[in-house]
Coordinates of C-alpha atoms in Angstrom, one line a residue:
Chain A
X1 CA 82.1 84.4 53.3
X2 CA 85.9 85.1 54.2
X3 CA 88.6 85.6 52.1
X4 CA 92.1 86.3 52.6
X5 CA 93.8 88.4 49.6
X6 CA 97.8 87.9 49.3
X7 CA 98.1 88.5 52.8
X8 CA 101.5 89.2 53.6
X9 CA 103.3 90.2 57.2
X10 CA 107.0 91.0 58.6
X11 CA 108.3 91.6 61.5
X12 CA 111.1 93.7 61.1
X13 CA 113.5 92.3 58.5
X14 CA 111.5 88.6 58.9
X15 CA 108.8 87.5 56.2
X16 CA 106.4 85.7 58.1
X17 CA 103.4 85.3 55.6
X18 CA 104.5 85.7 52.2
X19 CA 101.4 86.7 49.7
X20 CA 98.8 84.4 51.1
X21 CA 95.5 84.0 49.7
X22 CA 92.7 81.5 50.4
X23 CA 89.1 81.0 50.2
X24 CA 86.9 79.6 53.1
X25 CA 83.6 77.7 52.7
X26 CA 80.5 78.9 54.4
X27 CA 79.0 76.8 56.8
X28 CA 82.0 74.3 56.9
X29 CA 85.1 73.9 59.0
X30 CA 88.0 74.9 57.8
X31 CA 91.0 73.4 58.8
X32 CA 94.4 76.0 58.8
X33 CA 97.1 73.6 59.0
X34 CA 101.1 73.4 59.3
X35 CA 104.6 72.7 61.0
X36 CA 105.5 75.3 63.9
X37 CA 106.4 78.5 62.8
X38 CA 104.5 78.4 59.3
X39 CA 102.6 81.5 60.2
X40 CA 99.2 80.0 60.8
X41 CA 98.9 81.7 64.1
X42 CA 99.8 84.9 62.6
X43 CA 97.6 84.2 59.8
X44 CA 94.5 83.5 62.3
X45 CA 95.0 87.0 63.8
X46 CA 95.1 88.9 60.6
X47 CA 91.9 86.9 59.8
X48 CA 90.2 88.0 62.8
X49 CA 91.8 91.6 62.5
X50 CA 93.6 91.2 66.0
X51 CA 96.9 92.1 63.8
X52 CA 96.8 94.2 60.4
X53 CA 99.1 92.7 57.7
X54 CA 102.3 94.6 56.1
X55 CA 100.0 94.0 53.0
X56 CA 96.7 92.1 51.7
X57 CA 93.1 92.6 52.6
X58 CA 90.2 90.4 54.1
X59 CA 87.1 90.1 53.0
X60 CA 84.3 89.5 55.1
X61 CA 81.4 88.9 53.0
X62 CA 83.1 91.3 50.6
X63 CA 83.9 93.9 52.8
X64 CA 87.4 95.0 53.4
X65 CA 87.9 94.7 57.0
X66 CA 91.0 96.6 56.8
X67 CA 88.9 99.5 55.5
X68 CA 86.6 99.6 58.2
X69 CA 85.9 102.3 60.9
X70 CA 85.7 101.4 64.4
X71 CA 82.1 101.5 64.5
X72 CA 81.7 99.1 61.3
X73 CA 84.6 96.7 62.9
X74 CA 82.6 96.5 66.1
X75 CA 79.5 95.4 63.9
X76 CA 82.0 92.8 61.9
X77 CA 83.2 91.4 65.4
X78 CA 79.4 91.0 66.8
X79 CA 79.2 88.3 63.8
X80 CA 82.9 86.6 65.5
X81 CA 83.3 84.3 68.1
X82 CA 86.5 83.0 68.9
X83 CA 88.0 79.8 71.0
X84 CA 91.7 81.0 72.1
X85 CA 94.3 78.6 73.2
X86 CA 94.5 78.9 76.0
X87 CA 90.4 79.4 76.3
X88 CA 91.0 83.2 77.6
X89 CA 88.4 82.9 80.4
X90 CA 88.3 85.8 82.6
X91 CA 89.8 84.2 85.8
X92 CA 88.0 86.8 88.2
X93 CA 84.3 85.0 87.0
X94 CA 82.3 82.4 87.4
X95 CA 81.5 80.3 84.4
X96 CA 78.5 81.7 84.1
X97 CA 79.9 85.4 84.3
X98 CA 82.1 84.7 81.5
X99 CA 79.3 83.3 79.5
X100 CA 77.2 85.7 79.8
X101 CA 79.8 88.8 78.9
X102 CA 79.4 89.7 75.9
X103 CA 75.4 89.8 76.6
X104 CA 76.1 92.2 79.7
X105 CA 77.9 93.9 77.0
X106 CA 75.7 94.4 73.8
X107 CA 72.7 93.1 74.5
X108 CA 69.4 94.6 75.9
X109 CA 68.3 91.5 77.1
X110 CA 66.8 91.2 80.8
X111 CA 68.7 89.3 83.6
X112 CA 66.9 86.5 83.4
X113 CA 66.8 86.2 79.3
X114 CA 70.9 86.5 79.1
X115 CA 70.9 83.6 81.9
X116 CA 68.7 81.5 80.2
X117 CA 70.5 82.0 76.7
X118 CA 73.9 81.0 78.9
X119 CA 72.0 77.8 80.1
X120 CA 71.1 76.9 76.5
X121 CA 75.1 77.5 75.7
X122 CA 76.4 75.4 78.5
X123 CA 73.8 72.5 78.1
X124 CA 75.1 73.0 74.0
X125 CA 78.6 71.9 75.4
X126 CA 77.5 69.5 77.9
X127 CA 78.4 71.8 81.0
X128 CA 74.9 72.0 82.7
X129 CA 75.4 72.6 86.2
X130 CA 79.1 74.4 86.0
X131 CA 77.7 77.6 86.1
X132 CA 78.8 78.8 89.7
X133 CA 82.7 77.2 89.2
X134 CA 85.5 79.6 88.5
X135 CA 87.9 78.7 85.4
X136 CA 90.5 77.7 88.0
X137 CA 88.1 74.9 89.2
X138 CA 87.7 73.5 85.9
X139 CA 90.0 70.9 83.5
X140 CA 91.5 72.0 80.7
X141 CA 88.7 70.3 78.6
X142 CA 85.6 72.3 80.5
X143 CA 87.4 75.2 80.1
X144 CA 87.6 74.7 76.5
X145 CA 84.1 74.2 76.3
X146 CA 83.0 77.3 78.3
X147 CA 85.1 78.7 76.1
X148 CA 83.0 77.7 73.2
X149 CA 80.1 78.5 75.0
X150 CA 81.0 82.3 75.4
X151 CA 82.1 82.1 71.4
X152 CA 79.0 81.2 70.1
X153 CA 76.4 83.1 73.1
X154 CA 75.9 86.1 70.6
X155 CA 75.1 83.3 67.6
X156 CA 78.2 84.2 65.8
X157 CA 78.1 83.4 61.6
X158 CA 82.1 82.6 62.1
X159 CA 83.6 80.6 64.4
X160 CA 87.2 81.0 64.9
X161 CA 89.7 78.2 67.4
X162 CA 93.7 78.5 68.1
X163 CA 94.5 75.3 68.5
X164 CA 91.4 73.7 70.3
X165 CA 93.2 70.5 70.9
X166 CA 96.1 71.9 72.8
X167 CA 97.0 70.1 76.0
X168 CA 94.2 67.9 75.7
X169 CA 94.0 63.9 76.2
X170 CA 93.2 62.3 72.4
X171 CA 89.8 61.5 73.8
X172 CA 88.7 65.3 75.0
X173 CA 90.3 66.2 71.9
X174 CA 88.1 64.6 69.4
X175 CA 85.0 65.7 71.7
X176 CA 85.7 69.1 71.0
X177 CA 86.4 68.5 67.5
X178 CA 83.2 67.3 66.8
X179 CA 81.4 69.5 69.1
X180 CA 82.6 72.4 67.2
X181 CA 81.6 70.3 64.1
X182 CA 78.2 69.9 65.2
X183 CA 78.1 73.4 66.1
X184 CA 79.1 74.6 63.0
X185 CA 76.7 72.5 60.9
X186 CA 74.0 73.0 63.4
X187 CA 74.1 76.7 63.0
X188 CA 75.2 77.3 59.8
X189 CA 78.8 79.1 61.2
X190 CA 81.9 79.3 59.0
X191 CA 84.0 77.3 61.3
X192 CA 88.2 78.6 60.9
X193 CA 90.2 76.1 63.2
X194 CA 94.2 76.5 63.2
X195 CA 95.6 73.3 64.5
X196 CA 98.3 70.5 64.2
X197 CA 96.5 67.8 65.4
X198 CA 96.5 65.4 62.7
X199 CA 93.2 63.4 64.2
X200 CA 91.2 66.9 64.0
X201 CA 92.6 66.9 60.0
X202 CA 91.0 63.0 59.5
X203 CA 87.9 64.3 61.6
X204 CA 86.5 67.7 60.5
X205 CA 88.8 68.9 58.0
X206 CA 85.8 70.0 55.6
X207 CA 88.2 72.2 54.1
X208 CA 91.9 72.1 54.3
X209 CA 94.6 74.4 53.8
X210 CA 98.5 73.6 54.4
X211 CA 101.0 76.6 55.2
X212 CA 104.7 76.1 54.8
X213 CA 107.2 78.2 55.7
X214 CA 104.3 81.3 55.3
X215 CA 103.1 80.4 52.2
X216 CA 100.1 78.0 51.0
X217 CA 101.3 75.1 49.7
X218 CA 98.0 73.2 49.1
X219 CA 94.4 72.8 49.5
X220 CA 92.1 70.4 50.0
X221 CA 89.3 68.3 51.7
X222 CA 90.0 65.8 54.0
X223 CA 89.5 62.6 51.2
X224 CA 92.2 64.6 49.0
X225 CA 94.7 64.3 51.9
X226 CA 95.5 61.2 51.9
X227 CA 96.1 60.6 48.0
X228 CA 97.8 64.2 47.7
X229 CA 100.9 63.8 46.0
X230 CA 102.4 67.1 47.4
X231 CA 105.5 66.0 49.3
X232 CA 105.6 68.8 51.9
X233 CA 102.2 67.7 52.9
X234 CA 102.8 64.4 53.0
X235 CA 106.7 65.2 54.9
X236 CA 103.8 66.9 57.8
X237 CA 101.6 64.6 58.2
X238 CA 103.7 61.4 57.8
X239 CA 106.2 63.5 59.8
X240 CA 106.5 60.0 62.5
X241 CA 108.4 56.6 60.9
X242 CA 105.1 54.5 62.3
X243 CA 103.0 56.4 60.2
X244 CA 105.6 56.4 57.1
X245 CA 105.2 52.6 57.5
X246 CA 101.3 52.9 57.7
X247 CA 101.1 54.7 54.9
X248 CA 103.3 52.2 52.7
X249 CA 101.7 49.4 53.9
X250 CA 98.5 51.0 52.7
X251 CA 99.4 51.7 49.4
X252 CA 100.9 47.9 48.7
Chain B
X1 CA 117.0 106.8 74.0
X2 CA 115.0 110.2 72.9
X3 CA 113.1 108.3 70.3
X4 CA 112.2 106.1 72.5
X5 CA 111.1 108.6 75.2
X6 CA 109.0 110.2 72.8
X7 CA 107.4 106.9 71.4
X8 CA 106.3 105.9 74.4
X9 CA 105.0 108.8 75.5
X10 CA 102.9 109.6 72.3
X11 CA 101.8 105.9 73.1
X12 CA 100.4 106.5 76.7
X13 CA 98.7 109.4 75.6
X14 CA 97.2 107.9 72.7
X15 CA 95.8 104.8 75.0
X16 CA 94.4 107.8 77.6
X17 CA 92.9 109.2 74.5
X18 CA 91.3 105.5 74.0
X19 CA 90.5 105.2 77.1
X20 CA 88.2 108.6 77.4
X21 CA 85.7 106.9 75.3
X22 CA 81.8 106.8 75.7
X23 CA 81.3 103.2 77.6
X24 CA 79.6 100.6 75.5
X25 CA 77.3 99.6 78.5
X26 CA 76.9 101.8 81.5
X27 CA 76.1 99.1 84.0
X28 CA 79.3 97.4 83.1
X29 CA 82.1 100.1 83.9
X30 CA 80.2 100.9 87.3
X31 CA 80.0 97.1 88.2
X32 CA 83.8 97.6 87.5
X33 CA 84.3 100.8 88.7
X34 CA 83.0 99.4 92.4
X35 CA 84.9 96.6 92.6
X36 CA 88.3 98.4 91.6
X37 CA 86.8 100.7 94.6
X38 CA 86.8 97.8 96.8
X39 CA 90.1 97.2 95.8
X40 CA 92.0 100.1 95.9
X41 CA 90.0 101.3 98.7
X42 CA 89.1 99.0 101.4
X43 CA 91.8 96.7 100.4
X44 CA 94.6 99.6 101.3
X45 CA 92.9 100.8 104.5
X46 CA 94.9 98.8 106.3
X47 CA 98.5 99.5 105.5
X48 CA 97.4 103.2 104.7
X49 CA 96.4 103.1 108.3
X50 CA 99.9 101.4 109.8
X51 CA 102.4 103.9 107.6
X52 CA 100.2 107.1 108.9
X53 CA 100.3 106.2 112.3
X54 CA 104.4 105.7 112.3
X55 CA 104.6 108.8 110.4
X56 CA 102.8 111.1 112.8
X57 CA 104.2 109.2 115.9
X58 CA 107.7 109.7 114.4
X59 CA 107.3 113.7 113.3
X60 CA 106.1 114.1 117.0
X61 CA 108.8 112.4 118.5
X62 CA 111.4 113.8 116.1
X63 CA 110.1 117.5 116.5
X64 CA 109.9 116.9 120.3
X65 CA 113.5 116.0 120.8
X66 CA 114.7 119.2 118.5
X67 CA 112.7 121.7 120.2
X68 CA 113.5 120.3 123.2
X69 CA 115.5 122.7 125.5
X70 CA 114.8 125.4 122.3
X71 CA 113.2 128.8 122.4
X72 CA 110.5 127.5 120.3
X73 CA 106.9 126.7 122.1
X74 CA 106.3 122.8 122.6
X75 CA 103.0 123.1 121.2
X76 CA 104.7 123.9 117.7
X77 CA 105.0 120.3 117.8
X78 CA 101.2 119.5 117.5
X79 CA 101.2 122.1 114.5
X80 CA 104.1 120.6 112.9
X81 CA 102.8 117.3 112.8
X82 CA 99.7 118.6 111.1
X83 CA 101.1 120.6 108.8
X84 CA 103.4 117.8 107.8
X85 CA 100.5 115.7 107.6
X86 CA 98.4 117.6 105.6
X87 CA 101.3 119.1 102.7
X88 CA 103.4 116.1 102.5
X89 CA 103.3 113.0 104.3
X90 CA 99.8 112.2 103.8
X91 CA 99.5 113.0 100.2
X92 CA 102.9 112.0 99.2
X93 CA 103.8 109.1 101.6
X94 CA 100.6 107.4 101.0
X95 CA 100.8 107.3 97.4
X96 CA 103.9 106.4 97.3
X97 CA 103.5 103.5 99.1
X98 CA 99.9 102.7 97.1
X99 CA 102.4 103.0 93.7
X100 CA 104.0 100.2 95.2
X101 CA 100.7 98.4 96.0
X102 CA 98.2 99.5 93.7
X103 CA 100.5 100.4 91.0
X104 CA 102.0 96.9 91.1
X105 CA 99.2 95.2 91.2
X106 CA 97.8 97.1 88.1
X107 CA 100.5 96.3 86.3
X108 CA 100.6 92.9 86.8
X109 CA 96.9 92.6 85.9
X110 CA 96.8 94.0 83.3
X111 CA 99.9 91.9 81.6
X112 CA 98.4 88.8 82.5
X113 CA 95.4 90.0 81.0
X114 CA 97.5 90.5 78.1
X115 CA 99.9 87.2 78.2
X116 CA 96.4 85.0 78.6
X117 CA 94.8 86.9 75.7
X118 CA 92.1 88.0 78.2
X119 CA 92.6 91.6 76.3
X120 CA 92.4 89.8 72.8
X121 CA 89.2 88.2 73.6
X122 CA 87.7 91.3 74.9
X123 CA 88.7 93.0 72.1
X124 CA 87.5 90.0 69.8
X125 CA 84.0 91.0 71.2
X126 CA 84.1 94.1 70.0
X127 CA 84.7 95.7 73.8
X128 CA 86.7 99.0 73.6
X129 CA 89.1 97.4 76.1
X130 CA 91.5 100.6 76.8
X131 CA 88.4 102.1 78.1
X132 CA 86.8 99.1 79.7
X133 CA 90.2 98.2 81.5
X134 CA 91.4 101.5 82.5
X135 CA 88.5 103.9 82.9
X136 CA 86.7 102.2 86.1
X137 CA 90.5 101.7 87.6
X138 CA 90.8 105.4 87.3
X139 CA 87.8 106.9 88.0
X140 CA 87.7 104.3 91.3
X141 CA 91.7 105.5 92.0
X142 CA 90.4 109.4 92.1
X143 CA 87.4 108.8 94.0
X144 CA 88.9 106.3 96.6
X145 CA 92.7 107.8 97.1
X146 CA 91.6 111.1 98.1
X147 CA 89.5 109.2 100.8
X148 CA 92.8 107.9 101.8
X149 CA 94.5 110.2 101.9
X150 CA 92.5 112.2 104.3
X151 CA 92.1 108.9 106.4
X152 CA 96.0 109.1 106.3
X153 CA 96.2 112.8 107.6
X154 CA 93.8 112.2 110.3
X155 CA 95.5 108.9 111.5
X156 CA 99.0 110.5 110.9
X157 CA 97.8 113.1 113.7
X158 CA 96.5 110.4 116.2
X159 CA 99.7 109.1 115.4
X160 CA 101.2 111.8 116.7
X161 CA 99.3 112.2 119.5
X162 CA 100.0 109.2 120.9
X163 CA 103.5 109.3 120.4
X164 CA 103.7 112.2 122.9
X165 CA 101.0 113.0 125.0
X166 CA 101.1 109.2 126.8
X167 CA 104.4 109.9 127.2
X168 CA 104.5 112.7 128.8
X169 CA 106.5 114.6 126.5
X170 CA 103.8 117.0 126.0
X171 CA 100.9 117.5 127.2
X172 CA 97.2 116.8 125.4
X173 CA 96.3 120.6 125.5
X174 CA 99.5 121.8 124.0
X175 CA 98.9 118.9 121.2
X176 CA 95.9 120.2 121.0
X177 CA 96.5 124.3 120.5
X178 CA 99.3 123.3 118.2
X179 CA 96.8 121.4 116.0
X180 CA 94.2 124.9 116.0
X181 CA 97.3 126.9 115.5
X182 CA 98.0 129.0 112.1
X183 CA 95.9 126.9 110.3
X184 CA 95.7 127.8 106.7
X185 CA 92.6 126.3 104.2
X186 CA 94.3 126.3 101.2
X187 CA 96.7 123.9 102.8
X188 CA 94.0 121.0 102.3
X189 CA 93.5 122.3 98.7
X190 CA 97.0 121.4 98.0
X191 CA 96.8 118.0 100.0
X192 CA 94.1 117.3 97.6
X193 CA 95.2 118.6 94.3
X194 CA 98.4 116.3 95.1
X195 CA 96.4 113.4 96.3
X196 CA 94.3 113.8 92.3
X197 CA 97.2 114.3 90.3
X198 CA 99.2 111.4 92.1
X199 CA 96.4 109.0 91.9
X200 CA 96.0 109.3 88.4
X201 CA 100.0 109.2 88.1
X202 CA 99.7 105.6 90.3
X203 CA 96.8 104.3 87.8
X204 CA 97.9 105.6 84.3
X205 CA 101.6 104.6 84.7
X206 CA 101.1 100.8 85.8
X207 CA 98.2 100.6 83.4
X208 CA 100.1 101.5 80.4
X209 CA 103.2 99.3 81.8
X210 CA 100.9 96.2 81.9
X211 CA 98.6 97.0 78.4
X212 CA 101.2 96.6 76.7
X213 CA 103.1 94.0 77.8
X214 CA 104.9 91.5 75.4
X215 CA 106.8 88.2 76.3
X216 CA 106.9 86.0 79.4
X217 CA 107.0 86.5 83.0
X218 CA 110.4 88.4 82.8
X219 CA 109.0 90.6 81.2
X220 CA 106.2 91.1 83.2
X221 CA 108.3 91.1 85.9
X222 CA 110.0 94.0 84.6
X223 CA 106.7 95.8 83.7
X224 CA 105.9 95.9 87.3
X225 CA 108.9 97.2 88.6
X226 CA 109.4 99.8 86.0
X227 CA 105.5 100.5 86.7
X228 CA 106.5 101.4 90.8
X229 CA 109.8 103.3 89.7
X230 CA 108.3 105.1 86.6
X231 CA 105.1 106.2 89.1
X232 CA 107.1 107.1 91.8
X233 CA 109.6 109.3 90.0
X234 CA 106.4 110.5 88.5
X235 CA 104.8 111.4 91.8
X236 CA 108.1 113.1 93.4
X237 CA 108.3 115.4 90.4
X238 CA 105.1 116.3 90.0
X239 CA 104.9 116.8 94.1
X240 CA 108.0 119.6 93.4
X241 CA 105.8 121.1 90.4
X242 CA 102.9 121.5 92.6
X243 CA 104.7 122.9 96.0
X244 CA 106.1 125.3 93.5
X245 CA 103.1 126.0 91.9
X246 CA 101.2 126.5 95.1
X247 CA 102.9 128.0 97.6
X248 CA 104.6 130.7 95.1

């Protein structure tokens, strides 16, 4: 389990995260959600230990992570895989050379045991037959989900994505979101997903949490979103007059 | 300004430090370390080649018209050329023309790397990426520049050659005695001490230009260019340090 502990960061004379503390559920997906600016990007980095807060710990499976060595935050990170933005593929390899990395890396498996692991990823995602492309060949979407592939090629236990949905259609959007969903209940992960995208809320948001101005304002499931009376919530994700309408004409 | 100096040099040396750690997979770094061989190697033959050959056939030419109607033998020429070859223009030249190419290059690698979050993701995996990232750059930069470098001297000479004997200017045994004359060993030790110390100048500075990297493509931009000044400063100074050093 994870488990953020008044996590708080500045930069410089700015507050970004001011004393944040949240719980995530194992073997769910857990939505971090807010306007621009809120600090959930920040907050996603501190999670995954890629930034170190002014103050606050995280706990991984009680362990402070901030406490670690090098050695025991290299074991921590074997159980990570992460879906970055922009994917992060390595633009220099084929698809099936950026699968396969972090096997080259840490495993001792033979040649042909790490290729037939990446096969099982890429069929996972629904990329059979991509393996010889470079990134630079793909859309955004396919690179999104060799991007998945390479997160969860060591069988991570958390999953962590920055904004999977950026820059995609509405329709390759909600096939990622529930590709990672089925991924995360198919292997048990504890799925962390930082987005905007109020579709992926509706979808997979098994957990919710909404950050304001770097604090947590509220927490929920998905069902709870809806009838939250919490007005900063409901100012994000009525933000649009259509959907102000919607929502009124709902609750006559 | 001194702070500032002194921050970002405890910073460099702290990433070296990083960066001299025990791979996490062997067969990884030397699949790395031979394509940054490739790279730096085989991919800078070419213009290594071109710039030796002008230098030689311009020392010849040069030396040839201010000796001309001197004392001085003509085959001095042939041993100037060498000698210039071999101490400076081969060692020096050539890497500062690689800082400009290689160094460049490095820099803007690695700050993509960095602005794509290629580095985070490494990292993510629990990859040691100062060492993954730097290490095969650098070990391929000693190995290979060297090589160069003495592809350069050899070239520069040709170079010379050509620039004379063809033209009548001199003729090829003259070239020739000049090259066997006072030839001194530890003349090639210095052409390759230089050749070491400037490679890893051309690698290190670049590297640590690009690894750390923040903001857009201005400031990558930037990076770059500071990574071919910073280097070649770099290389001048330390080529003083090691003439004085040397030949003392």
């Amino acid at each position: 389990m994870i488990r953020a502990e008044n996590i708080i960061k500045q930069f410089g004379e700015q507050e970004v995260l001011k004393g944040v503390s949240m719980e995530f559920l194992p073997g769910k997906t857990n939505l971090i959600i807010g306007r621009s600016g809120a600090g959930k990007t920040v907050f996603l980095k501190i999670l995954v230990g890629l930034m170190e807060p002014t103050d606050g710990k995280v706990w991984y499976d009680n362990v402070d992570f901030f406490s670690l060595n090098k050695k025991q935050v290299r074991e921590i990170r074997l159980k990570v895989g992460m879906l970055f933005q922009g994917s992060a593929l390595f633009d220099s390899m084929k698809v099936i050379e950026n699968v396969r990395f972090p096997l080259d890396m840490f495993s001792n498996m033979t040649l042909a045991e790490k290729n037939q692991r990446v096969d099982w990823c890429l069929e996972r995602v629904g990329l059979t037959g991509a393996h010889e492309k470079y990134p630079s060949e793909l859309s955004g979407g396919m690179q999104k989900r060799v991007g998945i592939a390479r997160a969860i090629v060591m069988e991570p236990k958390y999953l962590f994505c920055d904004e999977p949905n950026s820059g995609l259609d509405p329709r390759t959007a909600l096939l990622i979101d529930e590709l990672i969903q089925d991924i995360t209940y198919d292997y048990k992960m504890t799925t962390i997903i930082n987005t905007h995208d109020m579709n992926s809320v509706m979808e997979i948001g098994d957990n919710i949490a909404y950050l304001h101005e770097g604090r947590l304002v509220w927490q929920g499931s998905k069902d709870q979103v809806l009838s939250s009376e919490n007005e900063l919530l409901q100012g994000f994700i009525f933000a649009s007059p259509f959907l102000q309408r919607l929502r009124a004409a709902a609750l006559k | 300004m001194n702070f500032n100096l002194l921050y970002h040099i405890g910073r460099y040396i702290l990433l070296l430090r990083q960066a001299f750690s025990k791979p996490e997979n062997w067969s990884m770094y030397w699949k790395e370390t031979m394509r940054q061989m490739e790279d730096i190697g085989i991919g800078s033959l070419v213009i290594v080649a071109l710039i030796s050959i002008f230098m030689g056939a311009v020392a010849a030419v040069q030396f040839s018209y201010q000796l001309d109607g001197t004392l001085v033998p003509q085959y001095y020429i042939g041993y100037i050329v060498r000698d210039l070859a071999i101490i400076e223009s081969a060692p020096t030249i050539t890497c500062l023309v690689l800082a400009g190419k290689v160094g460049s290059n490095l820099a803007a690698e690695l700050g993509t790397m960095r602005q794509k979050e290629h580095i985070d993701a490494m990292e993510l995996m629990g990859v040691n990426t100062a060492a993954y990232l730097i290490l095969p750059k650098l070990i391929a930069a000693i190995v290979m520049i060297p090589l160069l470098v003495t592809i350069s001297a050899y070239v520069a000479i040709i170079g010379g050659y050509l620039a004379t004997v063809p033209t009548d200017a001199l003729s090829s045994d003259d070239y020739e005695r000049g090259l066997r004359a006072f030839f001194q060993p530890r003349n090639v030790t210095m052409m390759y001490v230089k050749a070491v110390v400037f490679s890893f100048i051309l690698t290190t500075v670049p590297i640590f230009q690009g690894y750390y990297v923040k903001g857009g493509n201005i400031e990558l931009g930037k990076a770059s260019t500071n990574a071919v000044v910073f280097s070649n400063i770099l290389i001048l100074l330390s080529d003083y340090l090691i003439a004085v050093l040397l030949t003392g």
